[in-house]
Every structure is written in structure tokens, then in C-alpha cells.
Amino acid sequence: MLDIKNIYKNFGDLQVLKGVSTHVEKGEVVVIIGVSGSGKSTLLRCMNLLEEPTFGEVWMEGRLMTPPDPYLHREVIRASNTYKKLLSEGLDDDAAIKKIKDEDLLKERHPRVEGKEYAALLKKIYDENGIDINLGRQKMGMVFQSFNLFNNKTVRENITLAPIKIGKQRLKDAKKRGESVDKTPDDIVRAANEKAMKLLERIGLQDKADVYPSTLSGGQRQRVAIIRALAMEPDVMLFDEPTSALDPEMVGEVLDLIRDLVKDGMTSVIVTHEMGFAKEVADRVIFMHDGVIAEEGTPDEVFNHPKNPRCRDFLSKVLY
Amino acid sequence: MKKISKNLCMLLCVAMIFALCACGSKPEAKLSAAYDKYLAGFKAGGANGTLTVAMSPDFAPMEFYDVAKTGDAAIVGFDVLLANYLAQELDMQLVLKPMSFDACQAAVQTGNVDLAISGFSWTYDRSQNYELSDWYVAGENETQQSIICLKENEGKFTSPEDFVGYKIGYQGASLQQVLVEETFGDMDVDISLVYVDLGTAVEALKAKQVDFLAVAHGNGESIIASAGDTIAFTGFDFEVDDIYKNNVCLLQKGNTELLEKVNVALAKALENDYYSGWYDACKVYAGVSTLDELGFDDEGNKITG
Amino acid sequence: MTFFTNIANIMAKYWKVFLIQGIGYTLLLSVIAVAGGAFFGSLMALAKRSKLRILKAVVNVLVEVVRGTPVLLQLYIGVFVFPMVIPRLSSLPYIYSVSIVLIINSSAYVSEIIRSGIEAVDIGQMEAARSLGLTQRTAMLSIVLPQAVKNILPALGNEFIMVVKETSLASTFFVGELMTAYLKVKGYTYLTMECLAIVGVLYFAMTFILSKLLKGMERRMKARA
């Protein structure tokens, strides 16, 4: 469902991700672990494009979320002027492509420099496969370490804001296209509110529907943040260290909720330091180190029989 | 709530004090009688467009504000009468533009106004950068240049040597500066104190930061009248070259067409001696003199004969 | 003692000039400057965030120049140079040019106030909104700007108080505000210190009352949050 292809991410001169590829199947639970600075949060944020990858592509349900990366498409490389120049210098197809990839020779910033055909091909790839970033994000839910509930909205409004705004916009667009609509804006509002109350009941916070987030505890806020993301009915949930900012006594209630979701079959990618939890819910564990995936496998493989020395080092420090 | 009512009380007290003061106002219409007569005598409105004149109305009796009047009519003084006269002679509509003294010069320089009439004296530098009109007589305001002092020094300083060892102040970029530098420049007199405007200079004199002030005689009279009995003339007058004795109007360099017309009008005023009547009326207006002292009747008409 | 009797006399004769004309014009100019400044400042703040590099550059240069030159200089330019470009101005009283300059000046400062007010909002708010699939525009309007306003309003109030004092420079062109009143009365009475004392007290009273009002407003806003 979610395909990460050869992601590089640079912040200025600092290379944080150095060529990460993975994919997430429907219903899979992937847990990412590693030291601070290994790039795990960055990787997660690249998945819903909160960070734009410097190179590489992100595909969601078969649709391209990032701009096309020419280095991942041989036919595009072959259409470039740089390639043609290398061929004329005597290199053959494979060598030329390898040289271009290794030395980052394509002028990506100025696609016109590489020729009209090159630019046209890139455009074609995007036109055929691309998806509007907002649409893509509507299918992904993100939960942040610092909750990020909307301070100027009540709990209920936090949950219903996106469904209502986006629902109403869809109605408007459909009407503009001339399609027949069977819902009114009020229906949208009502449905959103009903959904919100149901979700709040699920976590037992229905009494807090009309208070402001500043009055809630950390654990309550994070659980509201999770159901806020769920209100959009995403196909995959991304959790960025969801319990790292919580007092210990509240970690449990949040993990319980996540466990519930996972049991219900929600595709999830979780960055966390909670190793016990990871062992319990993960289908696959990824250990990141220094911007690359250093170790990958089932929880049993990674936690009990780590092959990578760095991973072993990390685990020995973390699991005491 | 307590804080707000406390502030409200303070506000009410301040307002009451001001209101009490207001109860003491007396009408002083008589002062403007002669001036108004002259002003009414000018033909207003012109067929030749507008004449914009800049002046700095903080200089009684040449140009100042009568706050009892409103709008542009509140700007009064000798130079205002002159401006009205010129507008009449040129058959133009007068528009007064009040602004600070420096701004007046900038206004003429950029062509923002046609004329600046604000007690300007002739100086060499001005003549290089502006068209200067022929001189007009501003009463003894400019012909007589004096030095004022605190009352205790009245009449005691009559020759330049008397001032050795003392401080003499003056307004910057003024005729007085030129005179002071010419007269005292080589002597052991402190002439380093320059002031932005007369008001500041007068305060310095009162505060004894400076011993003497060089002023135009007419301004000196206004100052002394306001200061009650605390300031007086020393008795010393500068020797003033003819070329400095009078005022000029400023025009933009190159505006010779308007210059000629202005000079024609000024010549006519000089020939018919309009200036002295205007100046006297303004002296009364500025509270320096009274109507009958200067030969006016109660209605403001000049008594002849 | 004569100092205070002089003040009493001056107020008796000229209270209208100070209290009605002077304070009236001062407040009028301040309101015009800050209201206009808030409007154009918002536009400039928007322009600063735009993707059009030229627009962003032009606005930034304007803001730097306006903030980096004395207001008096800007007033001279407004009164003497603007009419060369906008002929209509030369037939209008100087208060129009002065108002335009004060508006431009205030806009520059307000645009900075708005920009920093927006940046002070935690970036996580925008990230959460975008992660839900909301557009940049909706996120700004529904989430970020309402929270930015809480930062902006107190700073805007301060700007107003600064502008009240800045209007005193308009006295160069005898526009009628409080400092002009000082010049008028002083020009006739030659009682500089007394006039300055009166005007000083009045300016202080204005800014004092305004800051108290501002503090009250801030307190009420905090309570509501």
C-alpha cells in the first residue's frame, strides 16, 4: 500500500536519510526504532510529505505523492541530454546510467536543460500517476509526539474540523462538476458530529467534547489526537513517538488505544522507544542507523537475534 | 474594578482643573481691529490661478496664529497681509501653507509653493539658491537689531566691548547670527550658543544659560511684552548694513516671471507706504502695543492728520 | 510661581487649541495611521509569504527602508515629493500627505508584527492541520491566524501608542495636532517652558490612559483563552 523508494533527505549540508527503501502492506504494523538522529522521525514525516524528500519517491496505494525522481526511471534518464552526451563519449547504456546515478549528474533543478523529451516524460509520469498531496494525506493519519491539538478549538471541533471542511468542499466540487448530490452541508456537519461522539465514547471522553485542549491531561490529549486522525477514516496511521512526551502513568492508556486499533487491522507505522510494545504489536521491525535501514525483520529476529552490531549495541543499552 | 475607578478619578480631577481654567477666558477682539480692517480691504479671488505661499507662523508679529479664529484665517501677521496684497496685485487666489522655517525653504526649492514669505533676510547664500525679491520693509523689525537681557542688566551694556567675557546667543541661520559673528567674532565673547528657534533661546536666557540674546527689535518687543518685567533691552543696537535691513520673499530659482510681477507689486507698496500701517496693526495684534498708541481709533481705522 | 500662573493663563485662553484641536487631531491621525497600517500591513505580510520572488523582494525593501529612515525625513518626502507623482495631492491640505506617510510607516511596522505573530504560533499546529489533508489556506484561516491574532493584538496596541507620539512630527507642517498647538501658542506668547509643560502632560495622559486600556484588553483576552 505504501511504497518508499530510495529516499534521500538533506537539510542543507546535513544528510539525514541516505537511500531508504521499504514498503508497507495493508494491515501490516511496522515499528521503527533507533537512536536520536538516525532519521526515524524524518522517514516517517517523509511518508506523508511533511518533509519533502530530496531524492526518491513515495507511492501511496499506487499513486505518486512526490514529484517523479528521474533517477528511478531508466527511460527518463535515457531521454536526458547528459545521457546522450555520455553515450557520445563512448560509454554504453549500463555504464552511462551507472555513472549518472553514482555522480548525480542530472540537472534536476532545470529539467529544460536536459531536453524537452526528458521534461515531457517526467510530466507524463506525474500526470498518469500523481495524486494531489492533500488527497493523499486524507488517507493517512498522523499522530505527533507533542499532540498538536488545535488550541483554539474544542475537542469536538478538533475532531470534526477536517471532515466538515473537506466534506463540504467535496460537495461544492461535485456540484461544480454538475454531478447530482444527495447530501446537504448540514448532513455533513451532522454526520461528522455523530462520528466524533462515537469516537469519543470509544475512549471514554465524551464528557470532554466541548472543552478546550488546554484543560486535558497529556494522555487525554494524545488519545483525542489519535481519534482526530481516525475521524478522516485513513488507510494508514503514522505515529511519531506517540508516548515520548507523556508522564509514565499515562503511557499505558495511549498504548492501549493503539493496540486496539492495530487489532482492528489498521495499517500502522510507529516510531517508538517502547520496546515492549514494539515486540507485542509489530509485524516487522526496522532499525535505523545513520540514515539507512541497518536491520529489518520480525520482532523475534530483530530483538532476539540482531545481526547488525550497531543494532545489538542499541538493544543492549535499551533492553536492560 | 478598583484600578479602573482609581484612574477614572484621576482623569476627572485633571479635567476639572482644566475646566476651571477655562472659566477665565475674556474676549480680546479689540486687538485685531486694525488688522482685520486692512485684511478686509484686499480684493480676494483671482482669475490667474492660485498663489501658494509658505510661511512659518511662530514668529509674532510677522506671522503667527490667532487661535480664536479657525482655518487658514487663523494665520495672521505682517507677512500674511503682504501675501494677501500680492495675491490681489497678481489677480490670483491666495493659498497659505504653514510649515516650519526649514520646510518653507524646501517647499520653494522643490516648487511645491510659489513663494515663501517668512521674515527672510537677504543673505548671499540664499541669493545663490533662490530668486530673492526686492526688499520689503518689515517695520523696524529688521532695520533695528538689538540685544536683550535679563532686567537686571538693562541699559548697562551699550558698546561691543562691554560684552567681553559674556555669552551671547542667537537663532541659527539668521541675520542675527551674521551680525553677531561680524561684531563679536574677533573678541573674547562666547558666541557659540546657537538656538533652533527664538522660543528656546528665550528660555535659555531666562534660565541664565546665556547672558544675552541677539534679536530683531520687533521680536524683542514681543518677547519683552510676554515676559512681563523680567527681560529688557540692553540698549545696544547692531550697526546694520542697508542690505540686511529688510526682508525678502523667496522664489524658486529660475522663476523670473513671477519674480518680476512680485517686484512690481512691492514697488507699488513701497511708493504708497502701505508697510508702516500694516506693521503697526500687527504690533497691536501681537499685544506689543495698543490701538491708540499707534494712532488707530477703536474701530481700527488709521487716524490721519 | 509665575510659571504656574502662566500655565493657568495659557490654559484659560487657549484650552480649545490644546484639548480639542490638539488632542483631537493627534488621535485622528493616530487612528488613521494604525487602521490604514493594519490593512496595508496585512497585505504586506501576505506578500512576504508569497511565492512570487519579485513581490517578496519589493515589499522587503520597502519595509527595510521605511523602518531604517527617520519619520521626519519620510514626512518631508511625502509632502514635497509625492505631489510630483500624485498631482492631486498638491491641491489638498498637507494633512493628506502626512496621513499617507504615517499609514505607510505604520504598515511597515505592522507587517513585521503580523509576520512574527504568525511565526510565534507553534509550527505543529500547521503540521497537524496539513496532515489531516486540509489545504494551506484552510489551515491558515481556521487554525493559525486565529491563534496569531492573540499575539498580534497587544503588539498592535503598542504600535498605536508609539504612533500617538510620532504624530508630533507632523507639527513641522502645522497640521493641527498637539505639537502644532504648542507651536501656535508659543509663537504668540513666547512662553516656551509653560507650553511644553502643558503639552508634555497631555501626551503623557494620552499614552498612560491608552496603555491602561491596552493592559485591560490583554487581560481579558488571556482570560477567555
mmCIF file of N, CA and C in Angstrom, chain A residues 161-223:
data_model
loop_
_atom_site.group_PDB
_atom_site.id
_atom_site.type_symbol
_atom_site.label_atom_id
_atom_site.label_comp_id
_atom_site.label_asym_id
_atom_site.label_seq_id
_atom_site.Cartn_x
_atom_site.Cartn_y
_atom_site.Cartn_z
ATOM 1 N N LEU A 161 -13.347 19.228 12.490
ATOM 2 C CA LEU A 161 -12.915 20.295 11.571
ATOM 3 C C LEU A 161 -12.609 19.755 10.185
ATOM 4 N N ALA A 162 -11.692 18.802 10.107
ATOM 5 C CA ALA A 162 -11.286 18.309 8.793
ATOM 6 C C ALA A 162 -12.431 17.618 8.059
ATOM 7 N N PRO A 163 -13.147 16.677 8.705
ATOM 8 C CA PRO A 163 -14.241 16.034 7.956
ATOM 9 C C PRO A 163 -15.251 17.032 7.420
ATOM 10 N N ILE A 164 -15.578 18.051 8.236
ATOM 11 C CA ILE A 164 -16.576 19.007 7.779
ATOM 12 C C ILE A 164 -16.035 19.844 6.622
ATOM 13 N N LYS A 165 -14.838 20.422 6.815
ATOM 14 C CA LYS A 165 -14.290 21.288 5.761
ATOM 15 C C LYS A 165 -14.131 20.522 4.457
ATOM 16 N N ILE A 166 -13.539 19.332 4.570
ATOM 17 C CA ILE A 166 -13.261 18.577 3.357
ATOM 18 C C ILE A 166 -14.551 18.034 2.755
ATOM 19 N N GLY A 167 -15.473 17.608 3.621
ATOM 20 C CA GLY A 167 -16.743 17.110 3.107
ATOM 21 C C GLY A 167 -17.505 18.187 2.349
ATOM 22 N N LYS A 168 -17.545 19.371 2.945
ATOM 23 C CA LYS A 168 -18.263 20.464 2.277
ATOM 24 C C LYS A 168 -17.599 20.824 0.952
ATOM 25 N N GLN A 169 -16.253 20.817 0.957
ATOM 26 C CA GLN A 169 -15.545 21.139 -0.276
ATOM 27 C C GLN A 169 -15.852 20.129 -1.359
ATOM 28 N N ARG A 170 -15.914 18.851 -0.970
ATOM 29 C CA ARG A 170 -16.236 17.808 -1.958
ATOM 30 C C ARG A 170 -17.624 18.035 -2.544
ATOM 31 N N LEU A 171 -18.564 18.408 -1.679
ATOM 32 C CA LEU A 171 -19.914 18.715 -2.162
ATOM 33 C C LEU A 171 -19.877 19.825 -3.202
ATOM 34 N N LYS A 172 -19.142 20.898 -2.839
ATOM 35 C CA LYS A 172 -19.060 22.037 -3.743
ATOM 36 C C LYS A 172 -18.467 21.632 -5.083
ATOM 37 N N ASP A 173 -17.375 20.850 -5.022
ATOM 38 C CA ASP A 173 -16.729 20.444 -6.272
ATOM 39 C C ASP A 173 -17.650 19.582 -7.117
ATOM 40 N N ALA A 174 -18.386 18.672 -6.422
ATOM 41 C CA ALA A 174 -19.283 17.804 -7.170
ATOM 42 C C ALA A 174 -20.363 18.632 -7.856
ATOM 43 N N LYS A 175 -20.903 19.584 -7.122
ATOM 44 C CA LYS A 175 -21.934 20.447 -7.717
ATOM 45 C C LYS A 175 -21.378 21.192 -8.910
ATOM 46 N N LYS A 176 -20.111 21.667 -8.771
ATOM 47 C CA LYS A 176 -19.495 22.406 -9.873
ATOM 48 C C LYS A 176 -19.343 21.542 -11.100
ATOM 49 N N ARG A 177 -19.033 20.261 -10.853
ATOM 50 C CA ARG A 177 -18.876 19.364 -11.986
ATOM 51 C C ARG A 177 -20.217 18.943 -12.568
ATOM 52 N N GLY A 178 -21.303 19.343 -11.870
ATOM 53 C CA GLY A 178 -22.623 19.036 -12.392
ATOM 54 C C GLY A 178 -23.166 17.700 -11.942
ATOM 55 N N GLU A 179 -22.444 17.043 -10.997
ATOM 56 C CA GLU A 179 -22.972 15.753 -10.539
ATOM 57 C C GLU A 179 -24.123 15.991 -9.573
ATOM 58 N N SER A 180 -24.964 15.005 -9.461
ATOM 59 C CA SER A 180 -26.086 15.145 -8.532
ATOM 60 C C SER A 180 -25.597 14.802 -7.132
ATOM 61 N N VAL A 181 -26.066 15.584 -6.172
ATOM 62 C CA VAL A 181 -25.645 15.332 -4.802
ATOM 63 C C VAL A 181 -26.857 15.002 -3.949
ATOM 64 N N ASP A 182 -26.628 14.056 -3.041
ATOM 65 C CA ASP A 182 -27.756 13.671 -2.198
ATOM 66 C C ASP A 182 -27.566 14.136 -0.761
ATOM 67 N N LYS A 183 -26.507 14.885 -0.542
ATOM 68 C CA LYS A 183 -26.268 15.350 0.826
ATOM 69 C C LYS A 183 -26.274 16.862 0.848
ATOM 70 N N THR A 184 -26.660 17.410 1.986
ATOM 71 C CA THR A 184 -26.534 18.855 2.161
ATOM 72 C C THR A 184 -25.353 19.121 3.096
ATOM 73 N N PRO A 185 -24.898 20.359 3.093
ATOM 74 C CA PRO A 185 -23.820 20.679 4.047
ATOM 75 C C PRO A 185 -24.211 20.332 5.479
ATOM 76 N N ASP A 186 -25.469 20.516 5.814
ATOM 77 C CA ASP A 186 -25.877 20.185 7.188
ATOM 78 C C ASP A 186 -25.733 18.707 7.462
ATOM 79 N N ASP A 187 -26.004 17.884 6.455
ATOM 80 C CA ASP A 187 -25.809 16.441 6.635
ATOM 81 C C ASP A 187 -24.374 16.150 6.999
ATOM 82 N N ILE A 188 -23.481 16.830 6.265
ATOM 83 C CA ILE A 188 -22.055 16.617 6.515
ATOM 84 C C ILE A 188 -21.737 16.940 7.970
ATOM 85 N N VAL A 189 -22.237 18.092 8.413
ATOM 86 C CA VAL A 189 -21.945 18.517 9.785
ATOM 87 C C VAL A 189 -22.492 17.508 10.781
ATOM 88 N N ARG A 190 -23.735 17.103 10.532
ATOM 89 C CA ARG A 190 -24.348 16.173 11.478
ATOM 90 C C ARG A 190 -23.576 14.863 11.526
ATOM 91 N N ALA A 191 -23.241 14.353 10.355
ATOM 92 C CA ALA A 191 -22.522 13.074 10.308
ATOM 93 C C ALA A 191 -21.190 13.192 11.039
ATOM 94 N N ALA A 192 -20.507 14.325 10.825
ATOM 95 C CA ALA A 192 -19.208 14.499 11.469
ATOM 96 C C ALA A 192 -19.346 14.515 12.983
ATOM 97 N N ASN A 193 -20.369 15.212 13.454
ATOM 98 C CA ASN A 193 -20.553 15.291 14.904
ATOM 99 C C ASN A 193 -20.902 13.935 15.500
ATOM 100 N N GLU A 194 -21.751 13.195 14.789
ATOM 101 C CA GLU A 194 -22.101 11.861 15.305
ATOM 102 C C GLU A 194 -20.849 10.998 15.397
ATOM 103 N N LYS A 195 -20.065 11.043 14.302
ATOM 104 C CA LYS A 195 -18.829 10.259 14.292
ATOM 105 C C LYS A 195 -17.930 10.649 15.447
ATOM 106 N N ALA A 196 -17.809 11.963 15.662
ATOM 107 C CA ALA A 196 -16.922 12.449 16.722
ATOM 108 C C ALA A 196 -17.368 11.913 18.082
ATOM 109 N N MET A 197 -18.667 11.961 18.347
ATOM 110 C CA MET A 197 -19.163 11.491 19.640
ATOM 111 C C MET A 197 -18.911 9.992 19.798
ATOM 112 N N LYS A 198 -19.110 9.271 18.706
ATOM 113 C CA LYS A 198 -18.858 7.826 18.792
ATOM 114 C C LYS A 198 -17.405 7.557 19.132
ATOM 115 N N LEU A 199 -16.514 8.280 18.454
ATOM 116 C CA LEU A 199 -15.086 8.081 18.715
ATOM 117 C C LEU A 199 -14.745 8.473 20.152
ATOM 118 N N LEU A 200 -15.347 9.568 20.622
ATOM 119 C CA LEU A 200 -15.071 9.995 21.994
ATOM 120 C C LEU A 200 -15.566 8.968 22.990
ATOM 121 N N GLU A 201 -16.731 8.376 22.677
ATOM 122 C CA GLU A 201 -17.242 7.343 23.578
ATOM 123 C C GLU A 201 -16.291 6.163 23.631
ATOM 124 N N ARG A 202 -15.707 5.873 22.452
ATOM 125 C CA ARG A 202 -14.779 4.742 22.409
ATOM 126 C C ARG A 202 -13.648 4.916 23.411
ATOM 127 N N ILE A 203 -13.187 6.180 23.588
ATOM 128 C CA ILE A 203 -12.090 6.379 24.540
ATOM 129 C C ILE A 203 -12.582 6.942 25.860
ATOM 130 N N GLY A 204 -13.900 6.998 26.032
ATOM 131 C CA GLY A 204 -14.447 7.392 27.315
ATOM 132 C C GLY A 204 -14.330 8.871 27.636
ATOM 133 N N LEU A 205 -14.189 9.709 26.626
ATOM 134 C CA LEU A 205 -14.030 11.142 26.895
ATOM 135 C C LEU A 205 -15.208 11.944 26.355
ATOM 136 N N GLN A 206 -16.370 11.308 26.254
ATOM 137 C CA GLN A 206 -17.497 12.043 25.672
ATOM 138 C C GLN A 206 -17.880 13.264 26.497
ATOM 139 N N ASP A 207 -17.590 13.255 27.804
ATOM 140 C CA ASP A 207 -17.909 14.430 28.629
ATOM 141 C C ASP A 207 -17.041 15.630 28.283
ATOM 142 N N LYS A 208 -15.913 15.359 27.655
ATOM 143 C CA LYS A 208 -14.979 16.452 27.372
ATOM 144 C C LYS A 208 -15.175 17.038 25.995
ATOM 145 N N ALA A 209 -16.289 16.707 25.384
ATOM 146 C CA ALA A 209 -16.447 17.095 23.976
ATOM 147 C C ALA A 209 -16.324 18.598 23.774
ATOM 148 N N ASP A 210 -16.812 19.394 24.710
ATOM 149 C CA ASP A 210 -16.868 20.836 24.466
ATOM 150 C C ASP A 210 -15.881 21.627 25.311
ATOM 151 N N VAL A 211 -14.830 20.966 25.778
ATOM 152 C CA VAL A 211 -13.809 21.735 26.488
ATOM 153 C C VAL A 211 -12.642 21.979 25.550
ATOM 154 N N TYR A 212 -11.753 22.884 25.995
ATOM 155 C CA TYR A 212 -10.578 23.188 25.183
ATOM 156 C C TYR A 212 -9.409 22.301 25.597
ATOM 157 N N PRO A 213 -8.547 21.966 24.649
ATOM 158 C CA PRO A 213 -7.465 21.009 24.926
ATOM 159 C C PRO A 213 -6.598 21.407 26.117
ATOM 160 N N SER A 214 -6.496 22.700 26.410
ATOM 161 C CA SER A 214 -5.596 23.098 27.494
ATOM 162 C C SER A 214 -6.023 22.543 28.836
ATOM 163 N N THR A 215 -7.283 22.107 28.954
ATOM 164 C CA THR A 215 -7.735 21.575 30.237
ATOM 165 C C THR A 215 -7.511 20.067 30.366
ATOM 166 N N LEU A 216 -7.056 19.434 29.302
ATOM 167 C CA LEU A 216 -6.894 17.978 29.338
ATOM 168 C C LEU A 216 -5.497 17.578 29.772
ATOM 169 N N SER A 217 -5.387 16.352 30.264
ATOM 170 C CA SER A 217 -4.064 15.831 30.601
ATOM 171 C C SER A 217 -3.377 15.371 29.314
ATOM 172 N N GLY A 218 -2.079 15.081 29.433
ATOM 173 C CA GLY A 218 -1.316 14.674 28.256
ATOM 174 C C GLY A 218 -1.889 13.427 27.607
ATOM 175 N N GLY A 219 -2.198 12.454 28.441
ATOM 176 C CA GLY A 219 -2.725 11.203 27.897
ATOM 177 C C GLY A 219 -4.064 11.419 27.199
ATOM 178 N N GLN A 220 -4.903 12.253 27.802
ATOM 179 C CA GLN A 220 -6.195 12.550 27.170
ATOM 180 C C GLN A 220 -5.985 13.263 25.837
ATOM 181 N N ARG A 221 -5.058 14.199 25.838
ATOM 182 C CA ARG A 221 -4.820 14.933 24.598
ATOM 183 C C ARG A 221 -4.367 14.006 23.487
ATOM 184 N N GLN A 222 -3.445 13.113 23.797
ATOM 185 C CA GLN A 222 -2.920 12.250 22.747
ATOM 186 C C GLN A 222 -4.012 11.316 22.238
ATOM 187 N N ARG A 223 -4.859 10.837 23.145
ATOM 188 C CA ARG A 223 -5.938 9.950 22.677
ATOM 189 C C ARG A 223 -6.915 10.714 21.805
#
